[in-house]
Amino acid sequence: MYQALYRKWRPTVFDDVVGEEHVTSILKSEVENGKISHAYLFCGPRGTGKTTCAKIIAKAANCEHPENGNPCGKCPSCLSIDAGRTTDIIEMDAASNNGVDNIRDLRDGVIYTPADLRYRVYIIDEVHMLSISAFNALLKTLEEPPEHVIFILATTELHKIPTTVLSRCQRFDFHRVSLEAIVGRLETVCAGEGISAEPAALELIAGLSQGGLRDALNMLEYCAGESGTITAGNAERLLGASSRALLASLAGAVAAREAHAALAVIDDVYLSSRDIAVFWRELISFYRDMLVALAVRMEGVRDETVKSAAGAYTLPRLLYVTEIFISAESDMQKNPTGAKLYAEMALIRACDSSLSAEPSALLERISALEDRLAGGNVVISAPSAPVETPSPVPEDIPRISKKSVSAEPPKEAAPTPPPSPEKEKSHGKQLRGFRKWPEVVRKLSATEALIAPFLQTASAYEGSDGRFYIYFENSFAVSLLNDDRKKSVCAAINAAGGSCQPTDLVGAVREDAGGLREPIDDLVEMDGVTGDGGAL
């Protein structure tokens, strides 16, 4: 009968186990010196060799002539185990035999001596699936088994194993197999099976296996089903993987802040019937590679695609974009049907950092400004003279201008003293700046994402007429302040210690926005920075 590649090429000696030398070296030494433990616990990710090492140590412990800690494979004991004729090697799947009755049967059977071999070996796979009662029933036997019994427990979820069991076993941690080790093993299998494969295809398979050699062999076998050479393109098509070029093109669109190009890539992925969530995980992995490349200043990075894509980013911006993508992946896990929408929202936010009020977004914008200032290609122009434009705001709404907030009195003799910084006079009404406005904006950023960016650049004042005035920079922002949003804004103002009712909340356009802003505000505001020496 045909055997799958991972079964056909399963190692039979410790020397053939790939990427777990820290485990096999100790096991070989114990076999060679006759110091085999009564209970082992093998833990680690799937496909890393736990069951394989369990089978090898079961055979090595019963081998009549071990060679450097490895089973000889020639003695009657080894041949009997390889042929599956012996009844002294018992493999038990705890996923389907997890009850206390199953462990009681096992406990009753350990008292009998082996029929053919020196040791009776119990291999319990997925041992974390045992019930608490089953674990308790196993404890005493596991601690002091008969001299002819060896227990080998294997699990992928160590945290589910009771500490009482852990303390009775010799524990070995299996690690994910490195990319180079998996590629080397795949090349050996290809040579033995007569499979022709491009090195790029083997690297792709090794990367998709995420450190599991069994998964890599399964994918190799699947790709080998098509006649001819396994190319990187065929492997991508058959395995549904995204090419590095596609991921790099999306990263380049985000770096250039071209939202339309980034969204076009997502549309192509969606129309090709591929899983957006899977593609998104590959994209995050690609950004992780770029982060590492930038962190080490490209030293030792061999992937030219990653190096080229990472060169278009600064480290703060790369961190900011990666955080957005990771957050979107979390949303996709909660609501898989909205994966495309979450991906599109994340790309839009990544392309325009001004849409986010998070500290990471501000750091990214300041970093970009510092880079441009360091290059000497930023010019900060003096504010231009105010231009009188018709305003749709009713006449009874007070307007704020440079004159009303000036700290110096006019040069002409004035009959009245200048206004204090805390109070401004306009049309017979007094305005007092609301100091808790930044706190209000932070609260509204979580619930009113559409108007929050406009609130950040607005100014808030309490009027002597009992009204609360918000001065925006344009009429579009004023139009967003509808009745429902007025209720939300008032609730945030009241929570911050102010006093405001929706009917008394007034939004208006500033007559002269420059008179209410400090120069540092213009430096932080990235929208006015241009790379060709433009003015803020």
PDB file of C-alpha atoms in Angstrom, residues 2 8 18 42 46 97 117 203 294 369 452 503:
ATOM      1  CA  TYR A   2       1.187   3.523  -0.796  1.00  0.00           C
ATOM      2  CA  LYS A   8       7.959   6.754   4.336  1.00  0.00           C
ATOM      3  CA  VAL A  18      16.275  17.246  11.736  1.00  0.00           C
ATOM      4  CA  PHE A  42       7.961  15.429  24.751  1.00  0.00           C
ATOM      5  CA  ARG A  46       3.210  19.834  15.585  1.00  0.00           C
ATOM      6  CA  ASN A  97      -9.018   7.366  24.951  1.00  0.00           C
ATOM      7  CA  LEU A 117      11.284  -7.368  24.319  1.00  0.00           C
ATOM      8  CA  GLU A 203      11.950  27.680   0.244  1.00  0.00           C
ATOM      9  CA  LEU A 294      15.176  47.832   9.451  1.00  0.00           C
ATOM     10  CA  LEU A 369       8.539  65.823   9.677  1.00  0.00           C
ATOM     11  CA  ALA A 452     -12.771  63.361  15.694  1.00  0.00           C
ATOM     12  CA  THR A 503     -29.409  73.142  22.175  1.00  0.00           C
TER      13      THR A 503
END
